[in-house]
Amino acid sequence: MQSEDVLIEKCKHLIEEKTGWGNSESWKNQDFTELSEKIYEETKINLSPTTLKRVWGKVKYESLPNLSTLNTLASFVGYENWREFKLKSIQEEQPRITVPQTEVVSQQINPPKTEPRFQTKSIGVFSLILLLTGAGWLTIQTFSKADIKKEDQSSTPFSFTSKPVTKGIPNSVVFTYDATAATTDSVFIQQSWDPKRRVQVPKNKHQYTSIYYYPGFFKAKLVVGDRIVKEHDLLIPSDGWIVTVQQEPVPVYFSEQETRKNGTLGLSPVQIEAKHIPMQPQPPFVIFRNVRDFKGILNDNFIFETEVKSNYNQGSAICQFSQIMLLLENDMMSIPLSNLGCVSDLNMSVGDKFMEGKTTDLSGFGSDMSHWTKVRVESRNKKVQFCINGKKALETSFSNAATRIVGIHYGFQGTGSIRYTKLQRLNGEVVYEENFQTQTAM
């Protein structure tokens, strides 16, 4: 699967949803002319109807759209540019996702008698193969939507807080807000960075709840009109390892007793099929995630070590795509893995850098994933070295501000196992160590 093609299809789908014109299969010339006009109104960039028809496959054209066209399309659906769209696509995630993305299903407390004019759909982790190949991740929480402006929150008459109701996952979060000072009825609560996760709420009421099916770090926002009037960090911890098979709208959870055996954390195809989840023709995606307090360790001063392997290589899972992610506050770092012959489809993100296997040599991340693969990451003063099975796979750097590590995430196409994970500071202080028999560091 070509990840760029999949992302373009996702972007087209978002545009179709935004216009509300239905499936593009039935669009006529006039629709593309009108879409061209709408895009120009919002972005001030002109994409001709012919260009749009090429993107939508109405006109035969073998090449992918150029970057300028992709930047404009991404901007039209609320992203700064195509690169940001790539980084934040999980989901529908997508996650979407999640990446491995983050699933949110919303409920209102004391709902009004009439339906809100604006209602978002619950969106799951979008095409988790993108997550596994590094094309996107639902917990990248950076928010930079062009048409939403942030106000000075120090003197605002609005208030906005949140409180999880329990420990672990799933978890409902109660948002308490005061937007009575709003001069418009367009009051929204946005549960994370993703503008599609925004739901209109009555300005004269004060509570709203959402269900989070995945742990993670979120930036919750109270939006009035086109302005963010209040926002705050929201950490949903996992209370240990959460193991799921992605499906909509609720993931399939596996207990610790089912997944922790003989010094490993993992799932077998038999266990998955026992829950009536087919392994073919499209293999499922298994997610292992632990979100917690890692004692303030930062992403510019750490060593991370782990051992992983894939437990499935049949049919369309032949590449055994796998992904390890260090989840950060407002950021993430990914380590993609696959069989050596599939490294062209790998992508990875390190801070402000997004690297594609099509244009970057990521062959060092290729391994025989049916056997245990050792992974080591060392970050020193924002210079990061990745080693696979004792050999340097990549050395790079990032310029983002250093931020806290809040979670460890593993994703496997088909399924997989983890044998060991360790996170420590450069001075040797072990922050977290797990051999899946006894936990030796918290």
PDB file of N, CA and C in Angstrom, residues 123-192:
ATOM      1  N   ILE A 123     -14.793   9.385  15.781  1.00  0.00           N
ATOM      2  CA  ILE A 123     -13.864   8.951  14.746  1.00  0.00           C
ATOM      3  C   ILE A 123     -12.812   8.056  15.358  1.00  0.00           C
ATOM      4  N   GLY A 124     -12.610   6.904  14.785  1.00  0.00           N
ATOM      5  CA  GLY A 124     -11.636   5.949  15.300  1.00  0.00           C
ATOM      6  C   GLY A 124     -10.284   6.163  14.674  1.00  0.00           C
ATOM      7  N   VAL A 125      -9.373   5.300  15.013  1.00  0.00           N
ATOM      8  CA  VAL A 125      -8.029   5.400  14.462  1.00  0.00           C
ATOM      9  C   VAL A 125      -8.095   5.147  12.966  1.00  0.00           C
ATOM     10  N   PHE A 126      -7.692   6.133  12.172  1.00  0.00           N
ATOM     11  CA  PHE A 126      -7.810   6.040  10.716  1.00  0.00           C
ATOM     12  C   PHE A 126      -6.729   5.149  10.162  1.00  0.00           C
ATOM     13  N   SER A 127      -7.156   4.160   9.413  1.00  0.00           N
ATOM     14  CA  SER A 127      -6.274   3.277   8.658  1.00  0.00           C
ATOM     15  C   SER A 127      -4.983   3.017   9.408  1.00  0.00           C
ATOM     16  N   LEU A 128      -5.058   2.133  10.388  1.00  0.00           N
ATOM     17  CA  LEU A 128      -3.907   1.958  11.264  1.00  0.00           C
ATOM     18  C   LEU A 128      -2.654   1.506  10.543  1.00  0.00           C
ATOM     19  N   ILE A 129      -2.781   1.083   9.307  1.00  0.00           N
ATOM     20  CA  ILE A 129      -1.552   0.801   8.565  1.00  0.00           C
ATOM     21  C   ILE A 129      -0.722   2.063   8.441  1.00  0.00           C
ATOM     22  N   LEU A 130      -1.380   3.229   8.411  1.00  0.00           N
ATOM     23  CA  LEU A 130      -0.637   4.482   8.382  1.00  0.00           C
ATOM     24  C   LEU A 130       0.082   4.692   9.698  1.00  0.00           C
ATOM     25  N   LEU A 131      -0.605   4.292  10.769  1.00  0.00           N
ATOM     26  CA  LEU A 131       0.044   4.390  12.063  1.00  0.00           C
ATOM     27  C   LEU A 131       1.274   3.505  12.084  1.00  0.00           C
ATOM     28  N   LEU A 132       1.123   2.281  11.608  1.00  0.00           N
ATOM     29  CA  LEU A 132       2.217   1.328  11.693  1.00  0.00           C
ATOM     30  C   LEU A 132       3.359   1.697  10.780  1.00  0.00           C
ATOM     31  N   THR A 133       3.078   2.389   9.674  1.00  0.00           N
ATOM     32  CA  THR A 133       4.153   2.805   8.789  1.00  0.00           C
ATOM     33  C   THR A 133       4.567   4.241   9.081  1.00  0.00           C
ATOM     34  N   GLY A 134       4.041   4.806  10.152  1.00  0.00           N
ATOM     35  CA  GLY A 134       4.514   6.105  10.611  1.00  0.00           C
ATOM     36  C   GLY A 134       3.899   7.282   9.906  1.00  0.00           C
ATOM     37  N   ALA A 135       2.853   7.090   9.106  1.00  0.00           N
ATOM     38  CA  ALA A 135       2.301   8.213   8.365  1.00  0.00           C
ATOM     39  C   ALA A 135       1.475   9.127   9.239  1.00  0.00           C
ATOM     40  N   GLY A 136       1.071   8.668  10.397  1.00  0.00           N
ATOM     41  CA  GLY A 136       0.290   9.548  11.250  1.00  0.00           C
ATOM     42  C   GLY A 136       0.133   8.956  12.624  1.00  0.00           C
ATOM     43  N   TRP A 137      -0.269   9.803  13.560  1.00  0.00           N
ATOM     44  CA  TRP A 137      -0.473   9.279  14.909  1.00  0.00           C
ATOM     45  C   TRP A 137      -1.483  10.126  15.625  1.00  0.00           C
ATOM     46  N   LEU A 138      -2.501   9.479  16.211  1.00  0.00           N
ATOM     47  CA  LEU A 138      -3.570  10.175  16.859  1.00  0.00           C
ATOM     48  C   LEU A 138      -3.200  10.944  18.065  1.00  0.00           C
ATOM     49  N   THR A 139      -2.082  10.584  18.749  1.00  0.00           N
ATOM     50  CA  THR A 139      -1.722  11.330  19.928  1.00  0.00           C
ATOM     51  C   THR A 139      -0.711  12.425  19.682  1.00  0.00           C
ATOM     52  N   ILE A 140      -0.449  12.788  18.457  1.00  0.00           N
ATOM     53  CA  ILE A 140       0.296  14.017  18.215  1.00  0.00           C
ATOM     54  C   ILE A 140      -0.662  15.132  18.531  1.00  0.00           C
ATOM     55  N   GLN A 141      -0.435  15.878  19.579  1.00  0.00           N
ATOM     56  CA  GLN A 141      -1.462  16.782  20.072  1.00  0.00           C
ATOM     57  C   GLN A 141      -1.245  18.232  19.664  1.00  0.00           C
ATOM     58  N   THR A 142      -0.245  18.527  18.836  1.00  0.00           N
ATOM     59  CA  THR A 142      -0.001  19.905  18.446  1.00  0.00           C
ATOM     60  C   THR A 142      -1.175  20.441  17.657  1.00  0.00           C
ATOM     61  N   PHE A 143      -1.619  21.663  17.954  1.00  0.00           N
ATOM     62  CA  PHE A 143      -2.788  22.228  17.294  1.00  0.00           C
ATOM     63  C   PHE A 143      -2.402  23.506  16.575  1.00  0.00           C
ATOM     64  N   SER A 144      -2.678  23.578  15.273  1.00  0.00           N
ATOM     65  CA  SER A 144      -2.348  24.805  14.538  1.00  0.00           C
ATOM     66  C   SER A 144      -3.339  25.025  13.415  1.00  0.00           C
ATOM     67  N   LYS A 145      -4.602  24.966  13.713  1.00  0.00           N
ATOM     68  CA  LYS A 145      -5.631  25.153  12.698  1.00  0.00           C
ATOM     69  C   LYS A 145      -5.702  26.623  12.341  1.00  0.00           C
ATOM     70  N   ALA A 146      -5.635  26.912  11.054  1.00  0.00           N
ATOM     71  CA  ALA A 146      -5.473  28.291  10.618  1.00  0.00           C
ATOM     72  C   ALA A 146      -6.647  29.180  10.971  1.00  0.00           C
ATOM     73  N   ASP A 147      -7.893  28.644  10.958  1.00  0.00           N
ATOM     74  CA  ASP A 147      -9.041  29.504  11.148  1.00  0.00           C
ATOM     75  C   ASP A 147      -9.489  29.586  12.601  1.00  0.00           C
ATOM     76  N   ILE A 148      -8.720  29.029  13.538  1.00  0.00           N
ATOM     77  CA  ILE A 148      -9.026  29.155  14.950  1.00  0.00           C
ATOM     78  C   ILE A 148      -7.944  30.006  15.601  1.00  0.00           C
ATOM     79  N   LYS A 149      -8.372  31.069  16.281  1.00  0.00           N
ATOM     80  CA  LYS A 149      -7.430  31.998  16.887  1.00  0.00           C
ATOM     81  C   LYS A 149      -7.457  31.817  18.393  1.00  0.00           C
ATOM     82  N   LYS A 150      -6.301  32.002  19.019  1.00  0.00           N
ATOM     83  CA  LYS A 150      -6.198  31.852  20.460  1.00  0.00           C
ATOM     84  C   LYS A 150      -6.208  33.221  21.126  1.00  0.00           C
ATOM     85  N   GLU A 151      -7.101  33.382  22.104  1.00  0.00           N
ATOM     86  CA  GLU A 151      -7.185  34.645  22.817  1.00  0.00           C
ATOM     87  C   GLU A 151      -6.255  34.631  24.028  1.00  0.00           C
ATOM     88  N   ASP A 152      -5.971  35.845  24.525  1.00  0.00           N
ATOM     89  CA  ASP A 152      -5.269  35.978  25.789  1.00  0.00           C
ATOM     90  C   ASP A 152      -6.200  35.434  26.876  1.00  0.00           C
ATOM     91  N   GLN A 153      -5.805  34.323  27.506  1.00  0.00           N
ATOM     92  CA  GLN A 153      -6.698  33.654  28.436  1.00  0.00           C
ATOM     93  C   GLN A 153      -6.577  34.176  29.866  1.00  0.00           C
ATOM     94  N   SER A 154      -5.675  35.113  30.097  1.00  0.00           N
ATOM     95  CA  SER A 154      -5.471  35.594  31.466  1.00  0.00           C
ATOM     96  C   SER A 154      -6.629  36.445  31.965  1.00  0.00           C
ATOM     97  N   SER A 155      -7.318  37.130  31.059  1.00  0.00           N
ATOM     98  CA  SER A 155      -8.391  38.035  31.479  1.00  0.00           C
ATOM     99  C   SER A 155      -9.746  37.619  30.913  1.00  0.00           C
ATOM    100  N   THR A 156      -9.853  36.391  30.419  1.00  0.00           N
ATOM    101  CA  THR A 156     -11.092  35.957  29.810  1.00  0.00           C
ATOM    102  C   THR A 156     -12.178  35.729  30.859  1.00  0.00           C
ATOM    103  N   PRO A 157     -13.450  36.015  30.533  1.00  0.00           N
ATOM    104  CA  PRO A 157     -14.548  35.762  31.471  1.00  0.00           C
ATOM    105  C   PRO A 157     -15.023  34.309  31.436  1.00  0.00           C
ATOM    106  N   PHE A 158     -14.344  33.456  30.681  1.00  0.00           N
ATOM    107  CA  PHE A 158     -14.764  32.072  30.531  1.00  0.00           C
ATOM    108  C   PHE A 158     -13.970  31.165  31.473  1.00  0.00           C
ATOM    109  N   SER A 159     -14.552  30.009  31.805  1.00  0.00           N
ATOM    110  CA  SER A 159     -13.848  29.006  32.607  1.00  0.00           C
ATOM    111  C   SER A 159     -14.033  27.643  31.953  1.00  0.00           C
ATOM    112  N   PHE A 160     -13.048  26.756  32.187  1.00  0.00           N
ATOM    113  CA  PHE A 160     -13.069  25.453  31.524  1.00  0.00           C
ATOM    114  C   PHE A 160     -12.145  24.504  32.276  1.00  0.00           C
ATOM    115  N   THR A 161     -12.695  23.442  32.861  1.00  0.00           N
ATOM    116  CA  THR A 161     -11.921  22.445  33.584  1.00  0.00           C
ATOM    117  C   THR A 161     -12.422  21.055  33.192  1.00  0.00           C
ATOM    118  N   SER A 162     -11.654  20.035  33.567  1.00  0.00           N
ATOM    119  CA  SER A 162     -12.069  18.663  33.271  1.00  0.00           C
ATOM    120  C   SER A 162     -11.643  17.749  34.401  1.00  0.00           C
ATOM    121  N   LYS A 163     -12.356  16.620  34.511  1.00  0.00           N
ATOM    122  CA  LYS A 163     -12.054  15.660  35.564  1.00  0.00           C
ATOM    123  C   LYS A 163     -12.409  14.255  35.098  1.00  0.00           C
ATOM    124  N   PRO A 164     -11.405  13.366  34.964  1.00  0.00           N
ATOM    125  CA  PRO A 164     -11.712  11.963  34.676  1.00  0.00           C
ATOM    126  C   PRO A 164     -12.491  11.358  35.850  1.00  0.00           C
ATOM    127  N   VAL A 165     -13.399  10.437  35.559  1.00  0.00           N
ATOM    128  CA  VAL A 165     -14.249   9.905  36.618  1.00  0.00           C
ATOM    129  C   VAL A 165     -13.682   8.642  37.253  1.00  0.00           C
ATOM    130  N   THR A 166     -12.638   8.055  36.642  1.00  0.00           N
ATOM    131  CA  THR A 166     -12.087   6.819  37.186  1.00  0.00           C
ATOM    132  C   THR A 166     -10.627   6.699  36.776  1.00  0.00           C
ATOM    133  N   LYS A 167      -9.994   5.589  37.151  1.00  0.00           N
ATOM    134  CA  LYS A 167      -8.653   5.276  36.680  1.00  0.00           C
ATOM    135  C   LYS A 167      -8.753   4.257  35.559  1.00  0.00           C
ATOM    136  N   GLY A 168      -7.777   4.295  34.673  1.00  0.00           N
ATOM    137  CA  GLY A 168      -7.755   3.309  33.610  1.00  0.00           C
ATOM    138  C   GLY A 168      -8.633   3.675  32.437  1.00  0.00           C
ATOM    139  N   ILE A 169      -8.819   2.696  31.553  1.00  0.00           N
ATOM    140  CA  ILE A 169      -9.507   2.861  30.274  1.00  0.00           C
ATOM    141  C   ILE A 169     -10.528   1.740  30.128  1.00  0.00           C
ATOM    142  N   PRO A 170     -11.741   2.041  29.610  1.00  0.00           N
ATOM    143  CA  PRO A 170     -12.251   3.343  29.163  1.00  0.00           C
ATOM    144  C   PRO A 170     -12.421   4.297  30.336  1.00  0.00           C
ATOM    145  N   ASN A 171     -12.513   5.579  30.007  1.00  0.00           N
ATOM    146  CA  ASN A 171     -12.645   6.598  31.034  1.00  0.00           C
ATOM    147  C   ASN A 171     -13.521   7.722  30.516  1.00  0.00           C
ATOM    148  N   SER A 172     -14.507   8.098  31.313  1.00  0.00           N
ATOM    149  CA  SER A 172     -15.312   9.263  30.975  1.00  0.00           C
ATOM    150  C   SER A 172     -14.703  10.491  31.639  1.00  0.00           C
ATOM    151  N   VAL A 173     -14.720  11.585  30.920  1.00  0.00           N
ATOM    152  CA  VAL A 173     -14.203  12.850  31.429  1.00  0.00           C
ATOM    153  C   VAL A 173     -15.352  13.841  31.487  1.00  0.00           C
ATOM    154  N   VAL A 174     -15.525  14.465  32.635  1.00  0.00           N
ATOM    155  CA  VAL A 174     -16.555  15.491  32.801  1.00  0.00           C
ATOM    156  C   VAL A 174     -15.907  16.848  32.584  1.00  0.00           C
ATOM    157  N   PHE A 175     -16.340  17.552  31.551  1.00  0.00           N
ATOM    158  CA  PHE A 175     -15.890  18.911  31.299  1.00  0.00           C
ATOM    159  C   PHE A 175     -16.873  19.876  31.952  1.00  0.00           C
ATOM    160  N   THR A 176     -16.361  20.785  32.756  1.00  0.00           N
ATOM    161  CA  THR A 176     -17.178  21.832  33.369  1.00  0.00           C
ATOM    162  C   THR A 176     -16.765  23.162  32.766  1.00  0.00           C
ATOM    163  N   TYR A 177     -17.730  23.906  32.263  1.00  0.00           N
ATOM    164  CA  TYR A 177     -17.412  25.137  31.549  1.00  0.00           C
ATOM    165  C   TYR A 177     -18.406  26.240  31.882  1.00  0.00           C
ATOM    166  N   ASP A 178     -17.978  27.461  31.693  1.00  0.00           N
ATOM    167  CA  ASP A 178     -18.849  28.628  31.798  1.00  0.00           C
ATOM    168  C   ASP A 178     -18.597  29.497  30.581  1.00  0.00           C
ATOM    169  N   ALA A 179     -19.572  29.514  29.684  1.00  0.00           N
ATOM    170  CA  ALA A 179     -19.471  30.312  28.463  1.00  0.00           C
ATOM    171  C   ALA A 179     -20.637  31.283  28.347  1.00  0.00           C
ATOM    172  N   THR A 180     -21.233  31.623  29.492  1.00  0.00           N
ATOM    173  CA  THR A 180     -22.413  32.503  29.458  1.00  0.00           C
ATOM    174  C   THR A 180     -22.071  33.893  28.950  1.00  0.00           C
ATOM    175  N   ALA A 181     -20.789  34.260  28.971  1.00  0.00           N
ATOM    176  CA  ALA A 181     -20.396  35.580  28.474  1.00  0.00           C
ATOM    177  C   ALA A 181     -20.303  35.628  26.961  1.00  0.00           C
ATOM    178  N   ALA A 182     -20.468  34.485  26.318  1.00  0.00           N
ATOM    179  CA  ALA A 182     -20.349  34.440  24.858  1.00  0.00           C
ATOM    180  C   ALA A 182     -21.459  35.260  24.203  1.00  0.00           C
ATOM    181  N   THR A 183     -21.110  35.984  23.175  1.00  0.00           N
ATOM    182  CA  THR A 183     -22.089  36.778  22.434  1.00  0.00           C
ATOM    183  C   THR A 183     -22.669  36.006  21.262  1.00  0.00           C
ATOM    184  N   THR A 184     -22.304  34.739  21.155  1.00  0.00           N
ATOM    185  CA  THR A 184     -22.800  33.872  20.092  1.00  0.00           C
ATOM    186  C   THR A 184     -23.186  32.526  20.684  1.00  0.00           C
ATOM    187  N   ASP A 185     -24.049  31.803  19.984  1.00  0.00           N
ATOM    188  CA  ASP A 185     -24.402  30.455  20.414  1.00  0.00           C
ATOM    189  C   ASP A 185     -23.390  29.410  19.937  1.00  0.00           C
ATOM    190  N   SER A 186     -22.398  29.849  19.179  1.00  0.00           N
ATOM    191  CA  SER A 186     -21.388  28.922  18.635  1.00  0.00           C
ATOM    192  C   SER A 186     -20.318  28.663  19.688  1.00  0.00           C
ATOM    193  N   VAL A 187     -20.661  27.810  20.637  1.00  0.00           N
ATOM    194  CA  VAL A 187     -19.754  27.416  21.717  1.00  0.00           C
ATOM    195  C   VAL A 187     -19.457  25.932  21.555  1.00  0.00           C
ATOM    196  N   PHE A 188     -18.180  25.593  21.574  1.00  0.00           N
ATOM    197  CA  PHE A 188     -17.771  24.214  21.318  1.00  0.00           C
ATOM    198  C   PHE A 188     -16.770  23.753  22.364  1.00  0.00           C
ATOM    199  N   ILE A 189     -16.811  22.459  22.640  1.00  0.00           N
ATOM    200  CA  ILE A 189     -15.748  21.808  23.396  1.00  0.00           C
ATOM    201  C   ILE A 189     -15.017  20.893  22.433  1.00  0.00           C
ATOM    202  N   GLN A 190     -13.706  21.054  22.409  1.00  0.00           N
ATOM    203  CA  GLN A 190     -12.858  20.234  21.545  1.00  0.00           C
ATOM    204  C   GLN A 190     -11.991  19.375  22.446  1.00  0.00           C
ATOM    205  N   GLN A 191     -12.150  18.041  22.329  1.00  0.00           N
ATOM    206  CA  GLN A 191     -11.515  17.147  23.292  1.00  0.00           C
ATOM    207  C   GLN A 191     -10.021  16.967  23.085  1.00  0.00           C
ATOM    208  N   SER A 192      -9.491  17.312  21.918  1.00  0.00           N
ATOM    209  CA  SER A 192      -8.073  17.103  21.651  1.00  0.00           C
ATOM    210  C   SER A 192      -7.631  18.064  20.574  1.00  0.00           C
TER     211      SER A 192
END
